[in-house]
Short mmCIF file of C-alpha atoms in Angstrom, two decimals:
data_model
loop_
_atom_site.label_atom_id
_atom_site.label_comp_id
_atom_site.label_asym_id
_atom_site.label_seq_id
_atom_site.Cartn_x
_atom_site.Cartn_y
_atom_site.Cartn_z
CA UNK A 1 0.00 0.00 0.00
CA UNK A 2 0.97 3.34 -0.85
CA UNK A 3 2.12 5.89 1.70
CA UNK A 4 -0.58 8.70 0.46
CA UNK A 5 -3.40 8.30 -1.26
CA UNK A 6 -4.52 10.77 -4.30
CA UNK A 7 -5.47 14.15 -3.49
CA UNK A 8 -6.34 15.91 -5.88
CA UNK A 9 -7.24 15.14 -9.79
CA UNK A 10 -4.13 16.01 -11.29
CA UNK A 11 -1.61 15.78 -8.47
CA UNK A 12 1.15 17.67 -9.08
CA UNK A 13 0.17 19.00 -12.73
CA UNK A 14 -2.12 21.19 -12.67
CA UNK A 15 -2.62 25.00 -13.13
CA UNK A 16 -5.07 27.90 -11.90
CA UNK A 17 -7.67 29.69 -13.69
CA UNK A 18 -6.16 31.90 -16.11
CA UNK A 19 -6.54 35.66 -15.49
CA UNK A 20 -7.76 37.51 -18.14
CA UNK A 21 -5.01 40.10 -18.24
CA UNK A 22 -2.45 37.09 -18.40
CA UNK A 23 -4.96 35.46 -21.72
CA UNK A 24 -4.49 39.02 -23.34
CA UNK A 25 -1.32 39.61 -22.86
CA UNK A 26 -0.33 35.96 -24.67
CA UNK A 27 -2.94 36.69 -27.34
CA UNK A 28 -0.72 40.05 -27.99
CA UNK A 29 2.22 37.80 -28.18
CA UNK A 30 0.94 36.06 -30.44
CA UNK A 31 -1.04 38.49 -32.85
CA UNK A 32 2.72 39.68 -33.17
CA UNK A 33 3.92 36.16 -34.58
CA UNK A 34 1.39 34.56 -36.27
CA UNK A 35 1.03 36.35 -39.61
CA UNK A 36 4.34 34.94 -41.01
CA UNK A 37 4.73 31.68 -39.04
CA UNK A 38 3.68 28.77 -41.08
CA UNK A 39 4.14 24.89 -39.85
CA UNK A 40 7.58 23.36 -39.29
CA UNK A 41 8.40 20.58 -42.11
CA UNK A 42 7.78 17.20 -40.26
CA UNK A 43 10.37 16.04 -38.61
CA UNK A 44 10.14 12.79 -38.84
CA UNK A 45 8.40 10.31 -35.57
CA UNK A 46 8.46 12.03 -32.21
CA UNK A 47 8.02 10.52 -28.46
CA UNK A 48 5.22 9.82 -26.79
CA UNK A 49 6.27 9.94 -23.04
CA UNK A 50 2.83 9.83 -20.75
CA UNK A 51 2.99 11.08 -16.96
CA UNK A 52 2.64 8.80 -14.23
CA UNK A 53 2.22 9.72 -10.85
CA UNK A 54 4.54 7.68 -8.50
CA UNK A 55 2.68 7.87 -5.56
CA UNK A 56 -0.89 7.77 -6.14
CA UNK A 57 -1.13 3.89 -5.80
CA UNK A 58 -2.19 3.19 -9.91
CA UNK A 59 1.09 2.93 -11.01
CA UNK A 60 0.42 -0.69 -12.12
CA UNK A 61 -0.98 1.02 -15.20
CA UNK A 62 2.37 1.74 -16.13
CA UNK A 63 3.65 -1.85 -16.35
CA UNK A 64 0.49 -2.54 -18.14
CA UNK A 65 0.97 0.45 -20.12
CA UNK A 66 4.95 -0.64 -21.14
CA UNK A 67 4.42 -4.44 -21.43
CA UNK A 68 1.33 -4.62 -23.30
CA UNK A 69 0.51 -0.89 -25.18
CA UNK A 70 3.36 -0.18 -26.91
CA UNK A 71 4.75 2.18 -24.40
CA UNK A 72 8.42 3.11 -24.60
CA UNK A 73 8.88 5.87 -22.88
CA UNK A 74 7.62 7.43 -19.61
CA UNK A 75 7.46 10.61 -17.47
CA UNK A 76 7.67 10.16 -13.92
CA UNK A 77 6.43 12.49 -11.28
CA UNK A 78 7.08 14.79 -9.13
CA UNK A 79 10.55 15.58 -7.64
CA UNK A 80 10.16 18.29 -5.73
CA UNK A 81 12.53 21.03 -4.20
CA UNK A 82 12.80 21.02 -0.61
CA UNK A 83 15.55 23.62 0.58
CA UNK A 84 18.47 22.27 -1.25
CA UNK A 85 17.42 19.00 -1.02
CA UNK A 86 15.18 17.01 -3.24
CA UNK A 87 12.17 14.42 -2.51
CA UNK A 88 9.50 12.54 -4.48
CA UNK A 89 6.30 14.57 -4.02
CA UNK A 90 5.38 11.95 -1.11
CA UNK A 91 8.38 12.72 0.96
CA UNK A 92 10.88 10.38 0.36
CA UNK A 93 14.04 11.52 -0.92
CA UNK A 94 15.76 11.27 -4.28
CA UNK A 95 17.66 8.24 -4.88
CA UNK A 96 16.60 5.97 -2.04
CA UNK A 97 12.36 6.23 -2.02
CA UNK A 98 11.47 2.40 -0.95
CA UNK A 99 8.69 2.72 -3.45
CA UNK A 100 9.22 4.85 -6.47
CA UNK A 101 12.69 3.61 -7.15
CA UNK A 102 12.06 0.12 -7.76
CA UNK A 103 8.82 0.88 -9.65
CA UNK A 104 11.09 3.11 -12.59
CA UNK A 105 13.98 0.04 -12.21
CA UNK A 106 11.03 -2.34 -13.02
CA UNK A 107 10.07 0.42 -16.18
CA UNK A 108 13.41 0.32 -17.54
CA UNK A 109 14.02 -3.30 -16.93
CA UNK A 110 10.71 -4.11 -19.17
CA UNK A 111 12.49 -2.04 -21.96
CA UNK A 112 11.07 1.82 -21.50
CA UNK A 113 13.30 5.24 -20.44
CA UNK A 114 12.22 7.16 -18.26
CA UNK A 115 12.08 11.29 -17.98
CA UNK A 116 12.14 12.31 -14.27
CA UNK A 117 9.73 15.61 -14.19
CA UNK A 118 10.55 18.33 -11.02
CA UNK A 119 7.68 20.34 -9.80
CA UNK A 120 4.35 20.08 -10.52
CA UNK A 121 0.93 22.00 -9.01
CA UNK A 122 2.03 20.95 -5.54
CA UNK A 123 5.77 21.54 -5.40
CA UNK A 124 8.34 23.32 -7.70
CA UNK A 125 11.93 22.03 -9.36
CA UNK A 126 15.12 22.77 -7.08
CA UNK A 127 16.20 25.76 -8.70
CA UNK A 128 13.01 27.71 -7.41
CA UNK A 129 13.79 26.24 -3.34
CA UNK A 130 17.55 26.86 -3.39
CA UNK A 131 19.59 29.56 -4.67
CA UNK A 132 23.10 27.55 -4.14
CA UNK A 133 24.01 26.82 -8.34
CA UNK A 134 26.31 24.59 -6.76
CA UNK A 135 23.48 22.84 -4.90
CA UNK A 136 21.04 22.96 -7.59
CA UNK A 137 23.36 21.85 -9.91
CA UNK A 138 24.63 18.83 -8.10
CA UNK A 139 20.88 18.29 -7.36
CA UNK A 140 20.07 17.88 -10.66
CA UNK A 141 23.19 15.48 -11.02
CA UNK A 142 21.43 13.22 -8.47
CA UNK A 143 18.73 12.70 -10.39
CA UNK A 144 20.33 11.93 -14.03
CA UNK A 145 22.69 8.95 -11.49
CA UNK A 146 20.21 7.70 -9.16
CA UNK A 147 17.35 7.14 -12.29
CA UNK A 148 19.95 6.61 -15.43
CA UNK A 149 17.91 8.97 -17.41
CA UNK A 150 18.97 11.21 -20.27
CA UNK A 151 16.09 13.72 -20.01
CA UNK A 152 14.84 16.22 -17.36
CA UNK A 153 11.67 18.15 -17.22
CA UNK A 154 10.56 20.70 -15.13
CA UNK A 155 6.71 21.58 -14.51
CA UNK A 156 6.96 25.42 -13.82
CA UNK A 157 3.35 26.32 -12.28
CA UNK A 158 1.37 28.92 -10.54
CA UNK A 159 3.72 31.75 -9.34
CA UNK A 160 6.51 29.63 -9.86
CA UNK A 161 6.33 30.79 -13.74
CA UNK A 162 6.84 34.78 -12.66
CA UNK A 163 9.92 33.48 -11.11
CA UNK A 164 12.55 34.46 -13.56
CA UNK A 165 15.77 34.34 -11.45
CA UNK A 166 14.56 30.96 -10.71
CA UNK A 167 14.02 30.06 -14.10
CA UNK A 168 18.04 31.30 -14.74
CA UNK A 169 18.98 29.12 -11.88
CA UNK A 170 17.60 26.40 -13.52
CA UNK A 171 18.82 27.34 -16.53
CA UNK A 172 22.45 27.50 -15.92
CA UNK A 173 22.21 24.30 -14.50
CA UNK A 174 21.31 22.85 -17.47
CA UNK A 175 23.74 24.56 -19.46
CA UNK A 176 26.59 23.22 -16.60
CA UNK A 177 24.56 19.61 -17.08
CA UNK A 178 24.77 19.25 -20.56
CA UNK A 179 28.43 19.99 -20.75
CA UNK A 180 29.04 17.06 -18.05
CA UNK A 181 26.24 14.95 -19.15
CA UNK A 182 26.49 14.74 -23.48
CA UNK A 183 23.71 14.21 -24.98
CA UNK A 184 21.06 14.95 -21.64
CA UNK A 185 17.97 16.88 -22.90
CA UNK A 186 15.37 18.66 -20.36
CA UNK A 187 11.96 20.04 -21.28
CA UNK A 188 10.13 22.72 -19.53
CA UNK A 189 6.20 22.65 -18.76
CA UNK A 190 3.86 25.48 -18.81
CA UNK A 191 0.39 26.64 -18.43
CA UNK A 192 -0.90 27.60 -21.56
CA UNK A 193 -4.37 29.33 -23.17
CA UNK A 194 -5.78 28.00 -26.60
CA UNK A 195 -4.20 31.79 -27.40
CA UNK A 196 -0.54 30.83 -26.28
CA UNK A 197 1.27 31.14 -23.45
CA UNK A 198 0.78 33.31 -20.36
CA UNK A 199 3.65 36.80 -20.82
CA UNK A 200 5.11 34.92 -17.77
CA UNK A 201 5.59 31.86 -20.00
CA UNK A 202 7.07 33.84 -22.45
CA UNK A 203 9.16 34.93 -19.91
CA UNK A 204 10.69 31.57 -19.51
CA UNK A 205 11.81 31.06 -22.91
CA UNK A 206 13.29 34.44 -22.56
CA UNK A 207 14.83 33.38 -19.37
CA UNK A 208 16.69 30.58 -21.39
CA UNK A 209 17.80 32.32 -24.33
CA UNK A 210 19.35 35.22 -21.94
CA UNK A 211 21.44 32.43 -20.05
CA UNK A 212 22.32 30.33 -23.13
CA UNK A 213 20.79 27.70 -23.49
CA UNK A 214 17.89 26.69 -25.95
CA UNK A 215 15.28 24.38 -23.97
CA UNK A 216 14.94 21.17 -26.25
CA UNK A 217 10.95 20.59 -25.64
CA UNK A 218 8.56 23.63 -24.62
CA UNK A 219 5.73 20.81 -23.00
CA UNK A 220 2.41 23.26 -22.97
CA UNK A 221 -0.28 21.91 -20.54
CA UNK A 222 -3.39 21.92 -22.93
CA UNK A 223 -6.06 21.97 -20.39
CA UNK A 224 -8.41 23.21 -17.81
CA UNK A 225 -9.11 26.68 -20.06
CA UNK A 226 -11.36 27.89 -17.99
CA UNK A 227 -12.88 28.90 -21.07
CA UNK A 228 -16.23 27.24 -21.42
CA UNK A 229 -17.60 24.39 -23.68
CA UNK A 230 -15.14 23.74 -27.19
CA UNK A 231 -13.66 21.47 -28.81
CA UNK A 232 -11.02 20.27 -26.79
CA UNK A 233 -8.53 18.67 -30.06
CA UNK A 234 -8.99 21.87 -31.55
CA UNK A 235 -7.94 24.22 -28.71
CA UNK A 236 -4.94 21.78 -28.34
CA UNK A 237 -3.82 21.96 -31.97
CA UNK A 238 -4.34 25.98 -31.79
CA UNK A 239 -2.42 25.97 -28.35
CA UNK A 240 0.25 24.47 -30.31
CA UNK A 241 0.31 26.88 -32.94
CA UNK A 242 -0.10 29.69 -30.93
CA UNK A 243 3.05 28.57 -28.95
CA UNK A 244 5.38 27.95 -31.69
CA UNK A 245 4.51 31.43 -32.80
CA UNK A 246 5.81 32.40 -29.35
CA UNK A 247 8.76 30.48 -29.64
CA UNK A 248 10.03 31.54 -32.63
CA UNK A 249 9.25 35.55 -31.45
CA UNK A 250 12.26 34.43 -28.97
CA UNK A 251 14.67 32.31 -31.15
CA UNK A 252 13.81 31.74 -34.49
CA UNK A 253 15.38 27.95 -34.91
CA UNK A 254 12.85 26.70 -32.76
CA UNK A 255 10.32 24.33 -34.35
CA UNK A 256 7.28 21.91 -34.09
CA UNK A 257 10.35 19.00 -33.15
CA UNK A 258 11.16 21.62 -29.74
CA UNK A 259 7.05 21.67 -28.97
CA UNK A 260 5.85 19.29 -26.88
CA UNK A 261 1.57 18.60 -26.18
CA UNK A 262 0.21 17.05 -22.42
CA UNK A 263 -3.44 16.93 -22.43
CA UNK A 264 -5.69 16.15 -19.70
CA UNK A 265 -7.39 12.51 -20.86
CA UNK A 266 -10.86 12.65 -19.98
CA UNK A 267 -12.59 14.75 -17.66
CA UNK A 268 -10.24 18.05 -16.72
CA UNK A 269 -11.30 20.13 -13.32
CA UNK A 270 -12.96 22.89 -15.31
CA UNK A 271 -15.42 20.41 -16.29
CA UNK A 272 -14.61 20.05 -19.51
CA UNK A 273 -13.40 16.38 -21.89
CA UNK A 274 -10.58 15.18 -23.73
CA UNK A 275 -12.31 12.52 -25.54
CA UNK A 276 -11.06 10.10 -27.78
CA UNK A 277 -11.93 11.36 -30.57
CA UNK A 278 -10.01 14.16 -29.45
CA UNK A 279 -6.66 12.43 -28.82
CA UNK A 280 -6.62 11.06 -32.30
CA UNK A 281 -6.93 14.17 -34.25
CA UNK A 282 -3.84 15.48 -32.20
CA UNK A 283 -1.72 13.13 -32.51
CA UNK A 284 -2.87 12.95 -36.29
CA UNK A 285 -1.83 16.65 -36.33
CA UNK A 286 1.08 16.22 -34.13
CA UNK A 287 2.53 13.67 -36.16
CA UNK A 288 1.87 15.30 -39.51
CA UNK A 289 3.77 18.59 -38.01
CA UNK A 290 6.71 17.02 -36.74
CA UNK A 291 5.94 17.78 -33.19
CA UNK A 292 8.49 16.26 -30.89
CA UNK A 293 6.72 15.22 -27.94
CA UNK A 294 3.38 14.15 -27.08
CA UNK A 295 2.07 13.46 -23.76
CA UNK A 296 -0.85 12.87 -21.38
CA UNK A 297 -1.98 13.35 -17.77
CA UNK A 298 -2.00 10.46 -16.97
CA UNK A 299 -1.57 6.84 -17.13
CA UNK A 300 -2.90 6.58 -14.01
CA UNK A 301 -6.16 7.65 -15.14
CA UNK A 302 -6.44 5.67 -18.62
CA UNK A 303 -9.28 3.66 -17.36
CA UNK A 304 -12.45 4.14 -16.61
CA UNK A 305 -14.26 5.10 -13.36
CA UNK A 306 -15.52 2.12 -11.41
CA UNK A 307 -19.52 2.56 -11.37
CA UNK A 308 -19.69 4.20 -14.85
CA UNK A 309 -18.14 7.11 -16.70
CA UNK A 310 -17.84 9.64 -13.78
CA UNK A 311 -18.89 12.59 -15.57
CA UNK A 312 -16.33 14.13 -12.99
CA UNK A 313 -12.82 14.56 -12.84
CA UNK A 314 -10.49 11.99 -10.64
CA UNK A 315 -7.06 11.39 -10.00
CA UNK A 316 -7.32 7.98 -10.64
CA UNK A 317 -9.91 7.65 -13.51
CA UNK A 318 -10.90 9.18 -16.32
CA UNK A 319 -14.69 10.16 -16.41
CA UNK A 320 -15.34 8.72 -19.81
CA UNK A 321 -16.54 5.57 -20.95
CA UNK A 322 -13.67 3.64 -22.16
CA UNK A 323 -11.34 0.18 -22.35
CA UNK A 324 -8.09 0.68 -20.08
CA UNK A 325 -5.57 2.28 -21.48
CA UNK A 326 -7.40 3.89 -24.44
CA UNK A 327 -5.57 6.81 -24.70
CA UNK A 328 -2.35 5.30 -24.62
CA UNK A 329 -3.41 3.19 -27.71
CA UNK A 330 -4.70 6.14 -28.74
CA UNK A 331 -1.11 7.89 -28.74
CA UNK A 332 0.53 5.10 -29.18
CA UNK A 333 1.50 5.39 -32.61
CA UNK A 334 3.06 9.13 -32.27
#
């Protein structure tokens, strides 16, 4: 038995209610970029790397998910900063959790990599709870040795996304990482509108590019609007457009194959669905663009609610009629 169980739908990736001043200011940002962006050549196949919460007592879904669905690679969360130390968003620390360690060593043993994710709605990455480089950087360090991984990514959230001396922080550790660590790769996940990114978002790519360092995947979090009924494929796909038109506003050699897509499967907490129907036309468009990663929140919740379809959003289900794992075989093929 787990230590915790869930507590909330999305534990740890989840986002507030957008403000409206933040949704104008990213539609401005994008009004500016759109007119001569036009779709990035595909790029040839991408990853598909679905979250997993380790500690919200589903994560049998994952070996089901690797073994039997076609699932090669994984994101596990959250690490979480803690001073200038690091735990698993249940406590336990980095490197020696009882639980979460052997359940990525059984991952990796049953042929998938893992991407260790830092942050999340209830915590944030190292780099925004210490201000020691030193610390942070040799934080980060823990994680690529204890795990074996070869990719990072941090889920920047809430106020944490204003944070931009943070956001260098963790920038410069990447920059120190990469040079010690050839060919590592990190991602960065933000809140995001169906217009773009929030000005603080844009903010973090600015962050990077001011310290030197070009973040391999933007990861936008295409969910929980806020916005009303719509079509939630569509608002993804225009999310991602929006964004790249961001991107490129910063550094113009980003692409689709730097852009990375996490839905919420199912029911999200502003009410409204990801259906299926919904994850095949993205990762029909995502595939046809060249986008580099696509993901979902979460394996955990790739099955439906026990009683019927919900109708409501649950950590551990996801409020839609539907076999187990249906969105991974949905995504699958990305």
């Amino acid at each position: 038995m787990r230590r915790r169980p869930p507590t909330s739908t999305r534990h740890p990736i989840t986002r507030p209610k957008a403000a409206a001043g933040l949704a104008a200011a990213a539609i401005a940002v994008v009004a500016a970029a759109t007119a001569t962006t036009t779709p990035a050549a595909a790029a040839g196949a991408g990853t598909f790397a679905p979250y997993t919460d380790m500690s919200n007592s589903q994560e049998s879904q994952l070996d089901t998910a690797i073994t039997q669905h076609g699932v090669k690679t994984f994101t596990a969360g959250f690490v979480i900063g803690s001073g200038c130390n690091q735990i698993w968003g249940d406590t336990e620390p980095v490197g020696s959790d009882p639980y979460t360690d052997p359940e990525i060593s059984k991952a990796k043993s049953e042929g998938a990599s893992v991407i260790v994710s830092s942050g999340g709605a209830a915590g944030e990455p190292l780099a925004w709870t210490c201000t020691d480089q030193s610390a942070i950087d040799s934080g980060y360090q823990k994680i690529i040795n204890a795990y074996g991984t070869t990719s990072l990514d941090f889920d920047v959230e809430g106020a944490a996304v204003a944070d931009t001396a943070a956001a260098t922080r963790n920038f410069t550790a990447m920059k120190d990482l990469q040079a010690a660590n050839p060919g590592l790769t990190f991602s960065v996940t933000l809140p995001v509108l169906p217009s773009g990114l929030t000005s603080d978002g844009v903010n973090i790519l600015k962050a990077a590019k001011d310290a030197g360092v070009k973040i391999d995947t933007v990861n936008i979090m295409t969910m929980d609007y806020y916005q009303g009924s719509q079509d939630m494929g569509q608002a993804a796909i225009q999310a991602a457009q929006s964004t790249l038109a961001q991107m490129q506003s910063v550094d113009s050699s980003y692409s689709y194959a730097n852009l990375g897509i996490t839905p919420m499967v199912g029911v999200n907490d502003d009410g409204s669905t990801f259906t299926l129907d919904n994850a095949s036309a993205v990762e029909s468009w995502a595939a046809s663009n060249g986008v580099g990663r696509l993901s979902f929140w979460s394996v955990n919740r790739d099955q439906a609610c026990s009683g019927g379809s919900g109708g409501a959003a649950s950590p551990t289900c996801s409020g839609v009629s539907q076999n187990p794992l249906a969105f991974t075989d949905a995504f699958a093929g990305f």
